[in-house]
Short mmCIF file of C-alpha atoms and ligand atoms in Angstrom, two decimals:
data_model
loop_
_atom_site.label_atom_id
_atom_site.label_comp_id
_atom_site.label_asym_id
_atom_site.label_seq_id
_atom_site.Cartn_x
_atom_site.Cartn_y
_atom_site.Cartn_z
CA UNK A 1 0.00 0.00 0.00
CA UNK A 2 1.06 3.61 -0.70
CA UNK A 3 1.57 5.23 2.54
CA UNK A 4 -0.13 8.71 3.19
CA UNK A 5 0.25 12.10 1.21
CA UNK A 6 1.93 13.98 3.10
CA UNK A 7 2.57 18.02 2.33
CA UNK A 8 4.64 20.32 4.30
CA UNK A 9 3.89 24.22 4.87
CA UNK A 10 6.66 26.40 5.42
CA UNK A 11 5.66 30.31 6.51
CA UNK A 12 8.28 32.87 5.45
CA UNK A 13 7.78 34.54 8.75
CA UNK A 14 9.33 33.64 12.10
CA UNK A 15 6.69 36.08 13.95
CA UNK A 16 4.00 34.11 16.67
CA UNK A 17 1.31 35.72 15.37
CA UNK A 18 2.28 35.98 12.00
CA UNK A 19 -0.59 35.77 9.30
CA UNK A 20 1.13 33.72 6.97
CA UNK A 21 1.81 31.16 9.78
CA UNK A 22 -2.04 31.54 10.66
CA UNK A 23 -3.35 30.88 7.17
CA UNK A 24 -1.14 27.87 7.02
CA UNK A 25 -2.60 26.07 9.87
CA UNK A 26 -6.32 27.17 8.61
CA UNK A 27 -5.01 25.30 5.55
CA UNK A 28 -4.42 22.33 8.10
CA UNK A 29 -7.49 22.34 8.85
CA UNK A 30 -8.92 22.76 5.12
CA UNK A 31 -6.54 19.67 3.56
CA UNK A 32 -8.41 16.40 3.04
CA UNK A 33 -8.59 13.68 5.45
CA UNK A 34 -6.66 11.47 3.47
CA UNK A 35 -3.63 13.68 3.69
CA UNK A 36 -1.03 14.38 6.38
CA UNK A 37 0.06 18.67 6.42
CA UNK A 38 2.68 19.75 8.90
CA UNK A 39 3.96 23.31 9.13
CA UNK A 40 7.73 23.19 9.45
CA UNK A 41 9.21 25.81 11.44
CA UNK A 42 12.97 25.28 11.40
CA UNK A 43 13.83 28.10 8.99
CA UNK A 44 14.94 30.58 11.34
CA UNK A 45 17.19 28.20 12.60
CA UNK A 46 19.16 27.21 9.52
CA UNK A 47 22.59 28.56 9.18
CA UNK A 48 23.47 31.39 6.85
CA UNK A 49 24.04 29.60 3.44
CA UNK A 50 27.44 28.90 2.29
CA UNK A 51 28.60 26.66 -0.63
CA UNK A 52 31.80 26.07 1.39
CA UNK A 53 29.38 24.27 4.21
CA UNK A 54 27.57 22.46 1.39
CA UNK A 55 30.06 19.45 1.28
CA UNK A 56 29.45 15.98 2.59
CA UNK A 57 28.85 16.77 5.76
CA UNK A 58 26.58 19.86 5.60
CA UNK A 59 25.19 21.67 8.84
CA UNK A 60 22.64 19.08 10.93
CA UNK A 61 19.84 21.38 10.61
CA UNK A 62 20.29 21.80 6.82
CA UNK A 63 20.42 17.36 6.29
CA UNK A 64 16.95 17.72 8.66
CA UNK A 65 15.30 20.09 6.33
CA UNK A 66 16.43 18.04 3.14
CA UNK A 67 15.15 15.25 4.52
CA UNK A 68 11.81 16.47 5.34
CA UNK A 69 11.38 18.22 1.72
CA UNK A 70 12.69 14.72 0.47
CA UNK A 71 9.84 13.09 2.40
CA UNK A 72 7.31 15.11 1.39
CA UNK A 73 5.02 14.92 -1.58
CA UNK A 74 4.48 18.76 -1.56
CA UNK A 75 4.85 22.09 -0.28
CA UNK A 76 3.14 25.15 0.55
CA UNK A 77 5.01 28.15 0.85
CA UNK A 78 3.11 31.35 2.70
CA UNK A 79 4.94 33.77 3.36
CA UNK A 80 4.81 38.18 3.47
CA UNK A 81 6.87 40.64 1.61
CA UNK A 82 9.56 42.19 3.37
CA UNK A 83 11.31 45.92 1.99
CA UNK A 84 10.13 45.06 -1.62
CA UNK A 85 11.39 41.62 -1.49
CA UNK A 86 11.08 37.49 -0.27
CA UNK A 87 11.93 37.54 3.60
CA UNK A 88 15.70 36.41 4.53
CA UNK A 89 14.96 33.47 6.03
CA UNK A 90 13.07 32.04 3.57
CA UNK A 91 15.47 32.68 0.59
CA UNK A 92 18.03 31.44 2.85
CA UNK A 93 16.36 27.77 3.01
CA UNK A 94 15.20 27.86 -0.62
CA UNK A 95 19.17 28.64 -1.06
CA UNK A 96 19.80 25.28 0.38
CA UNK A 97 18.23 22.91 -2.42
CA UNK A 98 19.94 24.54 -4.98
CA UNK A 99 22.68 21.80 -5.12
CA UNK A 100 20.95 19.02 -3.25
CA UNK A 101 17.81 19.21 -5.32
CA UNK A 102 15.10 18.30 -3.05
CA UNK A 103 12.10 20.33 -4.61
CA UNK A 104 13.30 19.71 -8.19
CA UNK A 105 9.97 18.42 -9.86
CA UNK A 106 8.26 18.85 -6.35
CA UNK A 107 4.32 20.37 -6.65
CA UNK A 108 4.68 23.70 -4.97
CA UNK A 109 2.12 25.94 -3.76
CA UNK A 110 2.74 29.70 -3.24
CA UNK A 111 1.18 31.95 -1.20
CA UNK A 112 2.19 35.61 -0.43
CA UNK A 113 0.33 36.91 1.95
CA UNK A 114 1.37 40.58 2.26
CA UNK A 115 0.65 44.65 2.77
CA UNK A 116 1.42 44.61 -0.65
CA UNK A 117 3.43 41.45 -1.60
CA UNK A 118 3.88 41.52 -5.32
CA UNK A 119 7.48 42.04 -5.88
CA UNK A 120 7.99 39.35 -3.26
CA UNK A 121 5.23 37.02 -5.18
CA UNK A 122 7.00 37.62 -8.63
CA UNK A 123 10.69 37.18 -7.32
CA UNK A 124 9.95 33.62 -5.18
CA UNK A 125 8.02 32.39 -8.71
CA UNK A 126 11.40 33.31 -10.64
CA UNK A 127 13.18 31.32 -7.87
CA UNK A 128 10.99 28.52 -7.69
CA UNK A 129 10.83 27.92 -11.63
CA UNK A 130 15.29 28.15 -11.05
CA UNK A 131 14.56 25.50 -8.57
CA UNK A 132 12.65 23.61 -11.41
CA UNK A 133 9.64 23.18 -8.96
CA UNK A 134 6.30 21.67 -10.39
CA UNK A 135 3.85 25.01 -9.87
CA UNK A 136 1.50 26.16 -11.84
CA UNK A 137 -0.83 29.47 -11.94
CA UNK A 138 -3.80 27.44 -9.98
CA UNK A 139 -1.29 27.61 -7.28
CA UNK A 140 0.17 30.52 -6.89
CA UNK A 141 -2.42 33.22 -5.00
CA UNK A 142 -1.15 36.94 -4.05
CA UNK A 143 -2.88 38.16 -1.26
CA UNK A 144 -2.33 41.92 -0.60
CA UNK A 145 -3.67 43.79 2.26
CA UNK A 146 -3.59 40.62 4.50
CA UNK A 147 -4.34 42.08 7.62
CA UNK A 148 -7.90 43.48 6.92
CA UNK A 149 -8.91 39.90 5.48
CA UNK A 150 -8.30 38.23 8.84
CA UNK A 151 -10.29 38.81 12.22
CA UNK A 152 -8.73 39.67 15.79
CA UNK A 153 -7.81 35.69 16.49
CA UNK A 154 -6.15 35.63 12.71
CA UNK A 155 -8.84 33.42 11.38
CA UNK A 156 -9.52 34.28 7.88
CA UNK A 157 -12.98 36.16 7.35
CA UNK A 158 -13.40 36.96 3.36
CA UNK A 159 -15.11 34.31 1.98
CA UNK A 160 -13.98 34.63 -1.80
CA UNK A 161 -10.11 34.36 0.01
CA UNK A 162 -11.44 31.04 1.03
CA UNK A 163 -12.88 30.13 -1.81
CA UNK A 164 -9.33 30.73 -3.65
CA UNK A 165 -7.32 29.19 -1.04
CA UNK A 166 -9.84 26.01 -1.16
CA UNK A 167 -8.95 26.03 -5.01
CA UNK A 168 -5.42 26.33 -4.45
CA UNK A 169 -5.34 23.11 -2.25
CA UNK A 170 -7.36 21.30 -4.62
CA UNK A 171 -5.57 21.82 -7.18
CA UNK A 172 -2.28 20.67 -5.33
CA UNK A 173 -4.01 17.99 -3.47
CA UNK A 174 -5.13 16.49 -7.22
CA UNK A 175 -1.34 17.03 -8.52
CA UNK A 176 -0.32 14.74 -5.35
CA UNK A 177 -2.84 12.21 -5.61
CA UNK A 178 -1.48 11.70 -9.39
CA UNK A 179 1.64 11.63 -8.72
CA UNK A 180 1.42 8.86 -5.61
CA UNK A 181 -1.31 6.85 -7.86
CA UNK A 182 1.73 6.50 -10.38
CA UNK A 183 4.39 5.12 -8.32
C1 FMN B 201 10.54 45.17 8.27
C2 FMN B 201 9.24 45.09 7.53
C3 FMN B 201 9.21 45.40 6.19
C4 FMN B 201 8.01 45.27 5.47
N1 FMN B 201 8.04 45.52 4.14
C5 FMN B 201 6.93 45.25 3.42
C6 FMN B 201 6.95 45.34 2.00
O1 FMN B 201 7.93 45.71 1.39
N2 FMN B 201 5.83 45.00 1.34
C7 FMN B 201 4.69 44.57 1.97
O2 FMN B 201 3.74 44.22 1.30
N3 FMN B 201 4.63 44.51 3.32
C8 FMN B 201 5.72 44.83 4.05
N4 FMN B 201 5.69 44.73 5.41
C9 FMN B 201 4.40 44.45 6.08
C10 FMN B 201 4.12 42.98 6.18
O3 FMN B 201 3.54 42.59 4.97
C11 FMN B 201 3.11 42.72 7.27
O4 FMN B 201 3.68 43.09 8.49
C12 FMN B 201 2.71 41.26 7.30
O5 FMN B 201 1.58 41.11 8.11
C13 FMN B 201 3.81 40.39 7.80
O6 FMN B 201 3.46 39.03 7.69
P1 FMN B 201 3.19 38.14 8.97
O7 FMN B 201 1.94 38.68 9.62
O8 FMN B 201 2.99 36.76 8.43
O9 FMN B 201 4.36 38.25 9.89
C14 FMN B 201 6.85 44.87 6.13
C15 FMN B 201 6.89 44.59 7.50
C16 FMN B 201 8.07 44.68 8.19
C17 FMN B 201 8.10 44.33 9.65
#
């Protein structure tokens, strides 16, 4: 038997409260039951990359990460815009797979949830397709003034930005069961 789908959601901010981190778990609880979504939160922690570290024996929190994206079926990136561009720490881990490879082919979903967000949106899609990731237009969703679509507790309260995000999922959920049918 093939075992679960699983997808991983990885929030380009580090902040508690952070709205991309609260529209990934409402994704969590959105994701069909037949499919395992965890939110990894290990970005912050990753060291600074540097080619010279990315030898055999590369950093222990960098081989954790690789593992996990080389586990998973799919991610889901949500992240904001920071001073006109993708947050640190996020470009940082993406920086990692370059060599290793892990989300080559891999069915990505993007979300930028932002004030704005759109330079931040179109520079992570031009990294992604370098990465040779598997996303298409279905999944990529800018959302700009984030902080008037979500309510006190950070739930999401627009409908139509459900609607979209309940497309997006569907759409990567599909790719995933495809793609495990075919093994
Ligand atoms: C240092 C800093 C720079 C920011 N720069 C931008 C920006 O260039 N574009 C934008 O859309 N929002 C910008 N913002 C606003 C963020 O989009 C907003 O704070 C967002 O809610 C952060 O996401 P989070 O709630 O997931 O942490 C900036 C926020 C900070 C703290």
């Amino acid at each position: 038997m093939n075992p679960r789908i699983k997808i991983t959601g990885i929030s380009g901010s580090l902040r508690d409260n952070s709205s991309n981190t609260n529209i990934l778990r409402q994704l969590a609880a959105m994701i069909p039951a037949e499919i395992d979504f965890t939110i990894y939160n290990g970005i912050g922690g990753l060291p600074h990359f540097n080619p010279e570290l990315d030898g055999e024996k590369p950093p222990i929190p960098v081989e954790s990460f690789r593992q996990l994206l080389k586990e998973t079926d799919a991610v889901i990136i949500c992240t904001p815009e920071y001073a006109f561009g993708v947050p640190g720490s996020l470009k940082n881990a993406l920086d990692w797979t370059v060599s290793s490879g892990e989300l080559v082919n891999k069915p990505l979903a993007l979300i930028t949830a932002s004030l704005s967000g759109g330079k931040a949106h179109a520079a992570l899609l031009d990294t992604l397709t370098a990465l040779s990731t598997n996303i298409t237009e279905e999944r990529s969703l800018l959302i700009s003034f984030i902080r008037s679509k979500l309510d006190e507790k950070g739930f999401i309260k627009v409908p139509e930005l459900l609607r979209a995000l309940q497309t997006l999922l569907r759409s990567l959920a599909e790719t995933c069961r495809q793609e495990h049918n075919s093994r």
